[in-house]
Amino acid sequence: MMALLKSNKLISCLGNMSPSLGCLSSRNSSWWGGVQMGPPDPILGVTEAFKRDTNPKKMNLGVGAYRDDNGKPFVLSCVRKAEAIIAAKQLDKEYLAIGGLGEFSKACAQLALGPENDVLKSGRSITVQTISGTGSLRIGANFLSRFHGGSCDVYLPKPSWGNHTPIFRDAGMKLNAYRYYDQSTCGFDFKGALEDIANIPEQSVILLHACAHNPTGVDPRPEQWKEISEVVKKRNLLVFFDMAYQGFASGDIDRDAWAVRYFLEQGHNILLSQSFAKNMGLYGERVGGFTVVCNDADEAKRVESQLKILIRPIYSNPPMNGARIAATILNNPDLRTLWLEEVHGMANRIIKMREQLVAGLKKEGSTRNWQHVIDQIGMFCFTGLKPEQVERVTKEFSVYMTKDGRISMAGVSSGNVDYLAHAIHAVTK
């Protein structure tokens, strides 16, 4: 009887608790009543506004996906040929290993580090297949959070890709920043970056964009990379490279991987994320890799074992189709040659659009210095437009971009570049 009374008393007490304390006060209450509306994604918001616009000249320069000169999504010929080869083999759909498709992971590492790199020859690195660049970064962040013996601080360039912040934050890392972009020149703040990096606490993690910095398109020159490497080594910092645009930035896979390979030559045991979304156009296939460079082969085996333990409860194993496509292209000499031609063509089209945009601005009568548009590299360009100018160019000309003035050069074509030049000049003169 006493037990029953106590039970009733407990139930009565729980019934008086507020829903805000996590209890349901009535049958009509919701488990998720306290969930607040999250902020909209800034890039997807640009796309939604673009879709609603009825102006036939409208331009969407927000989304980071390549378009051909007709403004259409582009599937590489080498990808179509690889798909045909794979289909003819009538392969099964069994699970991949936790670390992914072995032939892909090997080719992925060779592409980044160089096939004759001593790191690969010595077996002191491990590469696992990941769910594109985002998945690679998150696996890396989780690995750091669990095993990095030093600080949990990670230093990102200011600005950096928007997704870097939640990826590292949600993995339990502490976010910090170092100076990178100089608004006064629309270029690299080399002096500021070196000063900040020289003051980063030892054993912290520093994230570096290997090429085609997102969102600014501003990259260090080789001699600047050398100085950055020296300062990073003096501070005993752990380097995490994000390389999402190898080949797509300059059109040259070796040039775009120069910083990564130089840091390895200088003795940095780096972490590396790779994505094949941009350089092979495999956006929806979600193809990526994560590499850890270790002291020796035994350490690499131990790291591999722990990466598998991290991956298993998240997604068990990665998808196979995109990895098969990428591996077929990288390992087939004819397809690899075709891919190098096509990725060079994509990069050159974007470089050409940069040049034509600047020429168009001069033709419109602009007296401003637009050299930064040409000097920047890769898919994105920081135009230097202020928020109020962005608002005007959208409202008056239906040219859509993010509020910071970043545009995706992939959305610019020979058919609309003059209109874009006219619009930008109108709001900046």
Short mmCIF file of C-alpha atoms in Angstrom, two decimals:
data_model
loop_
_atom_site.label_atom_id
_atom_site.label_comp_id
_atom_site.label_asym_id
_atom_site.label_seq_id
_atom_site.Cartn_x
_atom_site.Cartn_y
_atom_site.Cartn_z
CA MET A 1 0.00 0.00 0.00
CA MET A 2 2.82 2.40 0.91
CA ALA A 3 4.53 1.61 -2.38
CA LEU A 4 1.31 2.41 -4.26
CA LEU A 5 0.89 5.72 -2.43
CA LYS A 6 4.47 6.67 -3.21
CA SER A 7 3.91 5.74 -6.84
CA ASN A 8 0.75 7.88 -7.04
CA LYS A 9 2.53 10.75 -5.36
CA LEU A 10 5.37 10.52 -7.89
CA ILE A 11 2.92 10.45 -10.81
CA SER A 12 1.09 13.47 -9.38
CA CYS A 13 4.38 15.32 -9.04
CA LEU A 14 5.43 14.53 -12.60
CA GLY A 15 2.05 15.65 -13.87
CA ASN A 16 2.59 19.12 -12.45
CA MET A 17 5.92 19.60 -14.22
CA SER A 18 6.17 22.09 -17.07
CA PRO A 19 6.62 20.79 -20.65
CA SER A 20 9.70 23.03 -20.80
CA LEU A 21 11.30 20.68 -18.27
CA GLY A 22 10.96 17.80 -20.70
CA CYS A 23 7.67 16.22 -19.51
CA LEU A 24 4.39 15.97 -21.37
CA SER A 25 1.63 17.66 -19.35
CA SER A 26 -1.24 16.52 -21.53
CA ARG A 27 -2.19 14.23 -24.38
CA ASN A 28 -2.04 17.18 -26.81
CA SER A 29 1.59 18.08 -26.03
CA SER A 30 4.28 17.35 -28.60
CA TRP A 31 7.63 15.75 -28.04
CA TRP A 32 9.14 18.41 -30.29
CA GLY A 33 7.21 21.49 -29.21
CA GLY A 34 10.38 23.15 -27.97
CA VAL A 35 12.23 22.80 -31.28
CA GLN A 36 12.81 26.23 -32.79
CA MET A 37 12.89 27.05 -36.49
CA GLY A 38 16.47 27.01 -37.76
CA PRO A 39 17.90 29.78 -39.93
CA PRO A 40 17.67 29.22 -43.69
CA ASP A 41 20.77 28.18 -45.60
CA PRO A 42 22.12 31.39 -47.19
CA ILE A 43 22.96 29.76 -50.54
CA LEU A 44 19.72 27.79 -50.80
CA GLY A 45 17.87 30.99 -49.93
CA VAL A 46 19.49 32.68 -52.93
CA THR A 47 18.36 29.81 -55.15
CA GLU A 48 14.77 29.97 -53.90
CA ALA A 49 14.60 33.71 -54.56
CA PHE A 50 16.07 33.15 -58.02
CA LYS A 51 13.39 30.57 -58.84
CA ARG A 52 10.61 33.00 -57.94
CA ASP A 53 12.04 35.76 -60.16
CA THR A 54 10.32 36.13 -63.56
CA ASN A 55 13.00 38.29 -65.20
CA PRO A 56 14.22 36.41 -68.31
CA LYS A 57 17.74 37.81 -67.77
CA LYS A 58 18.02 36.57 -64.17
CA MET A 59 21.31 35.01 -63.07
CA ASN A 60 21.97 32.61 -60.19
CA LEU A 61 25.57 33.09 -59.08
CA GLY A 62 25.14 31.48 -55.68
CA VAL A 63 25.42 27.75 -56.25
CA GLY A 64 28.84 26.15 -56.45
CA ALA A 65 28.26 23.68 -59.27
CA TYR A 66 29.84 23.86 -62.71
CA ARG A 67 27.77 24.84 -65.72
CA ASP A 68 28.73 24.77 -69.39
CA ASP A 69 28.69 27.88 -71.57
CA ASN A 70 24.96 27.36 -72.14
CA GLY A 71 24.34 27.43 -68.41
CA LYS A 72 23.52 23.72 -68.26
CA PRO A 73 24.81 21.03 -65.85
CA PHE A 74 27.80 19.28 -67.38
CA VAL A 75 28.54 15.56 -67.24
CA LEU A 76 32.10 14.78 -68.30
CA SER A 77 32.58 12.42 -71.25
CA CYS A 78 35.09 10.41 -69.23
CA VAL A 79 32.39 9.85 -66.60
CA ARG A 80 29.93 8.55 -69.21
CA LYS A 81 32.58 6.25 -70.64
CA ALA A 82 33.50 4.97 -67.16
CA GLU A 83 29.84 4.31 -66.42
CA ALA A 84 29.56 2.25 -69.62
CA ILE A 85 32.62 0.19 -68.69
CA ILE A 86 31.24 -0.47 -65.21
CA ALA A 87 27.78 -1.38 -66.55
CA ALA A 88 29.28 -3.88 -69.01
CA LYS A 89 30.99 -5.72 -66.15
CA GLN A 90 27.62 -6.38 -64.47
CA LEU A 91 29.17 -6.01 -61.02
CA ASP A 92 27.30 -6.88 -57.83
CA LYS A 93 25.94 -4.42 -55.28
CA GLU A 94 27.51 -5.92 -52.17
CA TYR A 95 28.68 -3.68 -49.32
CA LEU A 96 32.06 -2.05 -49.67
CA ALA A 97 34.58 -2.41 -46.85
CA ILE A 98 34.31 0.16 -44.05
CA GLY A 99 37.26 2.03 -45.53
CA GLY A 100 35.74 1.95 -49.00
CA LEU A 101 36.87 0.73 -52.41
CA GLY A 102 40.56 -0.11 -52.18
CA GLU A 103 41.44 0.73 -55.76
CA PHE A 104 39.78 4.13 -55.35
CA SER A 105 41.54 4.96 -52.08
CA LYS A 106 44.93 4.11 -53.58
CA ALA A 107 44.31 6.20 -56.70
CA CYS A 108 42.90 9.04 -54.57
CA ALA A 109 46.09 9.22 -52.48
CA GLN A 110 48.34 8.99 -55.55
CA LEU A 111 46.47 11.84 -57.23
CA ALA A 112 46.99 14.12 -54.24
CA LEU A 113 50.47 13.19 -53.09
CA GLY A 114 51.99 12.11 -56.41
CA PRO A 115 52.41 8.44 -57.37
CA GLU A 116 56.14 8.40 -56.52
CA ASN A 117 55.82 10.15 -53.17
CA ASP A 118 57.98 8.62 -50.43
CA VAL A 119 55.03 8.78 -48.03
CA LEU A 120 53.15 6.30 -50.21
CA LYS A 121 56.18 4.12 -50.91
CA SER A 122 56.92 3.76 -47.19
CA GLY A 123 53.32 2.86 -46.35
CA ARG A 124 53.15 5.48 -43.62
CA SER A 125 49.82 6.95 -44.70
CA ILE A 126 46.26 5.69 -44.70
CA THR A 127 43.48 6.82 -47.02
CA VAL A 128 39.83 5.90 -46.56
CA GLN A 129 36.96 6.59 -48.93
CA THR A 130 34.48 9.10 -47.54
CA ILE A 131 31.16 10.71 -48.38
CA SER A 132 32.66 13.50 -50.49
CA GLY A 133 34.60 16.38 -48.93
CA THR A 134 32.08 17.12 -46.21
CA GLY A 135 32.16 13.53 -44.96
CA SER A 136 35.94 13.52 -45.15
CA LEU A 137 36.21 16.66 -43.05
CA ARG A 138 33.76 15.33 -40.49
CA ILE A 139 35.59 11.99 -40.14
CA GLY A 140 38.79 13.98 -39.75
CA ALA A 141 37.25 16.27 -37.15
CA ASN A 142 35.90 13.29 -35.20
CA PHE A 143 39.33 11.64 -35.34
CA LEU A 144 40.98 14.80 -34.03
CA SER A 145 38.41 15.20 -31.27
CA ARG A 146 39.05 11.67 -30.06
CA PHE A 147 42.76 11.17 -30.61
CA HIS A 148 44.63 14.46 -31.02
CA GLY A 149 46.84 14.61 -27.95
CA GLY A 150 47.31 18.35 -28.17
CA SER A 151 44.84 21.20 -28.13
CA CYS A 152 41.22 20.86 -29.32
CA ASP A 153 41.63 24.27 -30.97
CA VAL A 154 41.26 24.41 -34.73
CA TYR A 155 42.17 27.59 -36.61
CA LEU A 156 40.25 28.41 -39.80
CA PRO A 157 41.13 31.14 -42.31
CA LYS A 158 38.89 34.17 -42.08
CA PRO A 159 36.70 33.74 -44.04
CA SER A 160 36.42 30.03 -44.77
CA TRP A 161 33.88 27.70 -46.34
CA GLY A 162 30.70 28.09 -44.29
CA ASN A 163 30.41 24.37 -43.57
CA HIS A 164 33.84 24.21 -41.90
CA THR A 165 32.45 25.86 -38.78
CA PRO A 166 29.61 23.40 -37.99
CA ILE A 167 31.71 20.41 -39.06
CA PHE A 168 34.45 21.09 -36.51
CA ARG A 169 32.14 22.60 -33.89
CA ASP A 170 29.77 19.65 -33.90
CA ALA A 171 32.73 17.28 -33.58
CA GLY A 172 33.70 19.00 -30.33
CA MET A 173 36.56 21.15 -31.61
CA LYS A 174 37.06 24.72 -30.42
CA LEU A 175 36.90 27.20 -33.31
CA ASN A 176 39.38 30.02 -33.84
CA ALA A 177 40.44 32.09 -36.85
CA TYR A 178 43.50 33.59 -38.48
CA ARG A 179 43.54 36.52 -40.86
CA TYR A 180 43.44 35.58 -44.54
CA TYR A 181 41.48 37.92 -46.80
CA ASP A 182 42.34 41.60 -47.21
CA GLN A 183 39.16 43.52 -48.02
CA SER A 184 41.10 46.61 -49.07
CA THR A 185 42.89 44.75 -51.87
CA CYS A 186 40.48 41.84 -52.42
CA GLY A 187 43.60 39.70 -52.08
CA PHE A 188 45.62 37.64 -49.61
CA ASP A 189 46.50 39.26 -46.27
CA PHE A 190 49.89 37.58 -46.16
CA LYS A 191 51.33 39.76 -43.39
CA GLY A 192 48.25 39.33 -41.22
CA ALA A 193 48.13 35.58 -41.80
CA LEU A 194 51.78 35.10 -40.83
CA GLU A 195 51.38 37.25 -37.71
CA ASP A 196 48.33 35.30 -36.56
CA ILE A 197 49.79 31.88 -37.36
CA ALA A 198 52.97 32.79 -35.45
CA ASN A 199 50.81 33.32 -32.36
CA ILE A 200 48.73 30.13 -32.56
CA PRO A 201 49.36 27.96 -29.49
CA GLU A 202 51.59 24.97 -30.13
CA GLN A 203 49.97 21.65 -31.06
CA SER A 204 46.83 23.36 -32.31
CA VAL A 205 45.23 22.34 -35.62
CA ILE A 206 45.38 24.73 -38.58
CA LEU A 207 43.13 24.26 -41.59
CA LEU A 208 44.52 25.29 -44.96
CA HIS A 209 42.75 25.38 -48.34
CA ALA A 210 45.13 23.60 -50.73
CA CYS A 211 43.95 25.57 -53.77
CA ALA A 212 41.01 27.69 -54.97
CA HIS A 213 40.19 29.05 -51.52
CA ASN A 214 36.45 29.02 -50.89
CA PRO A 215 34.85 31.58 -50.76
CA THR A 216 37.47 34.15 -51.81
CA GLY A 217 39.34 32.50 -54.69
CA VAL A 218 42.52 33.94 -53.17
CA ASP A 219 45.50 31.57 -52.90
CA PRO A 220 49.03 32.11 -51.54
CA ARG A 221 51.85 32.10 -54.07
CA PRO A 222 54.46 29.30 -53.82
CA GLU A 223 56.96 31.56 -52.05
CA GLN A 224 54.25 32.53 -49.56
CA TRP A 225 53.35 28.88 -48.99
CA LYS A 226 57.01 28.27 -48.13
CA GLU A 227 56.97 30.93 -45.43
CA ILE A 228 53.66 29.64 -44.07
CA SER A 229 55.13 26.13 -43.87
CA GLU A 230 58.14 27.43 -41.95
CA VAL A 231 56.04 29.32 -39.40
CA VAL A 232 53.66 26.36 -38.98
CA LYS A 233 56.62 24.07 -38.32
CA LYS A 234 58.12 26.49 -35.76
CA ARG A 235 54.79 26.60 -33.92
CA ASN A 236 54.47 22.78 -34.06
CA LEU A 237 50.98 22.96 -35.57
CA LEU A 238 49.06 20.03 -37.03
CA VAL A 239 48.11 20.82 -40.64
CA PHE A 240 44.73 19.81 -42.04
CA PHE A 241 44.50 20.46 -45.79
CA ASP A 242 41.12 20.70 -47.50
CA MET A 243 41.56 20.04 -51.22
CA ALA A 244 38.22 20.17 -53.01
CA TYR A 245 39.39 21.60 -56.34
CA GLN A 246 42.48 19.71 -57.52
CA GLY A 247 42.69 20.24 -61.28
CA PHE A 248 39.62 22.46 -61.28
CA ALA A 249 41.50 25.52 -59.99
CA SER A 250 44.27 26.00 -62.54
CA GLY A 251 43.56 23.11 -64.89
CA ASP A 252 46.77 21.42 -63.73
CA ILE A 253 46.49 18.65 -61.09
CA ASP A 254 50.15 18.97 -60.07
CA ARG A 255 50.08 22.74 -59.74
CA ASP A 256 46.94 22.58 -57.61
CA ALA A 257 48.52 19.97 -55.30
CA TRP A 258 51.79 21.89 -54.97
CA ALA A 259 51.20 23.15 -51.42
CA VAL A 260 50.21 19.70 -50.12
CA ARG A 261 53.31 18.07 -51.62
CA TYR A 262 55.61 20.86 -50.44
CA PHE A 263 54.41 20.55 -46.86
CA LEU A 264 55.09 16.81 -47.00
CA GLU A 265 58.61 17.48 -48.32
CA GLN A 266 59.16 19.76 -45.35
CA GLY A 267 58.27 17.02 -42.89
CA HIS A 268 54.70 17.93 -42.00
CA ASN A 269 52.56 14.87 -41.20
CA ILE A 270 49.35 16.28 -42.58
CA LEU A 271 45.69 15.38 -42.61
CA LEU A 272 44.03 15.72 -46.02
CA SER A 273 40.45 15.88 -47.24
CA GLN A 274 39.67 15.39 -50.94
CA SER A 275 36.51 15.75 -52.98
CA PHE A 276 35.70 14.65 -56.52
CA ALA A 277 32.51 16.71 -56.78
CA LYS A 278 34.00 19.61 -58.72
CA ASN A 279 36.92 18.12 -60.65
CA MET A 280 34.95 15.11 -61.95
CA GLY A 281 31.47 16.62 -61.73
CA LEU A 282 30.42 13.82 -59.36
CA TYR A 283 28.39 16.11 -57.13
CA GLY A 284 25.54 13.76 -56.26
CA GLU A 285 27.73 10.66 -56.17
CA ARG A 286 29.43 11.92 -52.97
CA VAL A 287 32.99 10.77 -53.65
CA GLY A 288 35.84 11.78 -51.37
CA GLY A 289 38.85 10.62 -49.43
CA PHE A 290 40.50 11.25 -46.06
CA THR A 291 44.22 10.73 -45.59
CA VAL A 292 46.36 10.69 -42.46
CA VAL A 293 50.14 10.84 -42.85
CA CYS A 294 51.86 9.05 -39.96
CA ASN A 295 55.38 8.52 -38.63
CA ASP A 296 55.64 4.93 -39.86
CA ALA A 297 53.66 2.05 -41.33
CA ASP A 298 52.78 0.57 -37.94
CA GLU A 299 51.26 3.86 -36.79
CA ALA A 300 49.31 4.03 -40.07
CA LYS A 301 47.77 0.61 -39.38
CA ARG A 302 46.68 1.69 -35.91
CA VAL A 303 45.18 4.91 -37.27
CA GLU A 304 43.34 2.95 -39.95
CA SER A 305 41.82 0.67 -37.31
CA GLN A 306 40.47 3.65 -35.38
CA LEU A 307 39.14 5.39 -38.49
CA LYS A 308 37.11 2.26 -39.22
CA ILE A 309 35.76 2.30 -35.68
CA LEU A 310 34.72 5.95 -36.15
CA ILE A 311 33.09 5.32 -39.53
CA ARG A 312 31.16 2.17 -38.60
CA PRO A 313 28.45 3.76 -36.39
CA ILE A 314 28.00 6.76 -38.70
CA TYR A 315 27.37 5.19 -42.11
CA SER A 316 28.91 1.68 -41.90
CA ASN A 317 30.55 1.94 -45.32
CA PRO A 318 30.57 4.43 -48.19
CA PRO A 319 28.59 4.21 -51.45
CA MET A 320 30.23 2.35 -54.31
CA ASN A 321 29.02 3.83 -57.59
CA GLY A 322 30.90 7.12 -57.53
CA ALA A 323 34.04 5.46 -56.21
CA ARG A 324 33.92 2.95 -59.06
CA ILE A 325 33.56 5.78 -61.58
CA ALA A 326 36.47 7.78 -60.12
CA ALA A 327 38.69 4.71 -59.80
CA THR A 328 37.95 3.66 -63.39
CA ILE A 329 38.88 7.12 -64.67
CA LEU A 330 42.06 7.39 -62.61
CA ASN A 331 43.27 3.86 -63.37
CA ASN A 332 42.41 3.69 -67.07
CA PRO A 333 45.14 5.54 -69.06
CA ASP A 334 42.81 6.62 -71.87
CA LEU A 335 40.07 7.85 -69.51
CA ARG A 336 42.60 9.58 -67.28
CA THR A 337 43.98 11.46 -70.30
CA LEU A 338 40.46 12.44 -71.34
CA TRP A 339 39.66 13.57 -67.78
CA LEU A 340 42.76 15.77 -67.63
CA GLU A 341 41.69 17.40 -70.89
CA GLU A 342 38.14 17.96 -69.65
CA VAL A 343 39.07 19.32 -66.22
CA HIS A 344 41.54 21.64 -67.95
CA GLY A 345 38.72 22.77 -70.23
CA MET A 346 36.41 23.50 -67.27
CA ALA A 347 39.11 25.51 -65.50
CA ASN A 348 39.94 27.44 -68.66
CA ARG A 349 36.30 28.36 -69.26
CA ILE A 350 36.11 29.91 -65.80
CA ILE A 351 39.41 31.76 -66.29
CA LYS A 352 38.09 33.07 -69.61
CA MET A 353 34.87 34.29 -67.95
CA ARG A 354 36.93 36.19 -65.37
CA GLU A 355 38.84 37.93 -68.14
CA GLN A 356 35.68 38.73 -70.11
CA LEU A 357 33.94 40.12 -67.03
CA VAL A 358 36.79 42.53 -66.37
CA ALA A 359 36.89 43.51 -70.05
CA GLY A 360 33.13 44.11 -69.91
CA LEU A 361 33.44 46.33 -66.85
CA LYS A 362 36.08 48.43 -68.59
CA LYS A 363 33.86 48.63 -71.67
CA GLU A 364 31.00 49.86 -69.46
CA GLY A 365 33.28 52.71 -68.37
CA SER A 366 34.25 51.46 -64.91
CA THR A 367 37.37 53.16 -63.56
CA ARG A 368 37.71 50.82 -60.61
CA ASN A 369 40.53 48.31 -60.40
CA TRP A 370 39.04 44.86 -61.10
CA GLN A 371 42.34 43.01 -61.38
CA HIS A 372 41.42 40.87 -58.36
CA VAL A 373 38.71 39.18 -60.43
CA ILE A 374 41.42 37.84 -62.74
CA ASP A 375 43.97 37.16 -59.99
CA GLN A 376 41.56 35.04 -57.94
CA ILE A 377 41.27 31.40 -58.95
CA GLY A 378 38.73 28.60 -58.98
CA MET A 379 34.97 28.52 -58.98
CA PHE A 380 34.37 31.49 -56.70
CA CYS A 381 35.13 35.17 -56.89
CA PHE A 382 34.93 37.74 -54.12
CA THR A 383 33.78 40.72 -56.17
CA GLY A 384 34.27 43.30 -53.44
CA LEU A 385 30.62 44.36 -53.66
CA LYS A 386 29.22 45.67 -50.40
CA PRO A 387 25.94 44.28 -48.98
CA GLU A 388 23.94 47.30 -50.14
CA GLN A 389 25.38 46.90 -53.65
CA VAL A 390 24.49 43.21 -53.63
CA GLU A 391 20.95 44.15 -52.65
CA ARG A 392 20.74 46.63 -55.52
CA VAL A 393 22.17 44.30 -58.16
CA THR A 394 19.62 41.68 -57.14
CA LYS A 395 16.66 44.02 -56.92
CA GLU A 396 17.38 46.02 -60.08
CA PHE A 397 18.99 43.41 -62.32
CA SER A 398 17.91 40.01 -60.92
CA VAL A 399 21.53 38.97 -60.37
CA TYR A 400 21.57 36.68 -57.35
CA MET A 401 24.61 36.17 -55.13
CA THR A 402 25.38 35.79 -51.43
CA LYS A 403 25.38 38.97 -49.34
CA ASP A 404 29.16 39.00 -49.01
CA GLY A 405 29.51 39.63 -52.75
CA ARG A 406 30.74 36.14 -53.59
CA ILE A 407 29.78 34.90 -57.04
CA SER A 408 30.13 31.48 -58.61
CA MET A 409 31.99 32.04 -61.86
CA ALA A 410 30.50 28.76 -63.10
CA GLY A 411 27.19 30.61 -63.51
CA VAL A 412 28.76 33.15 -65.89
CA SER A 413 28.67 32.41 -69.61
CA SER A 414 29.51 34.13 -72.86
CA GLY A 415 25.78 34.81 -73.18
CA ASN A 416 25.36 36.70 -69.90
CA VAL A 417 28.81 38.05 -69.00
CA ASP A 418 28.13 41.44 -70.61
CA TYR A 419 24.84 41.76 -68.74
CA LEU A 420 26.65 40.94 -65.49
CA ALA A 421 29.31 43.56 -66.22
CA HIS A 422 26.58 46.14 -66.91
CA ALA A 423 24.78 45.28 -63.66
CA ILE A 424 27.91 45.39 -61.50
CA HIS A 425 29.03 48.69 -63.03
CA ALA A 426 25.60 50.21 -62.46
CA VAL A 427 25.79 49.57 -58.70
CA THR A 428 29.49 50.42 -58.24
CA LYS A 429 29.97 53.56 -60.34
#
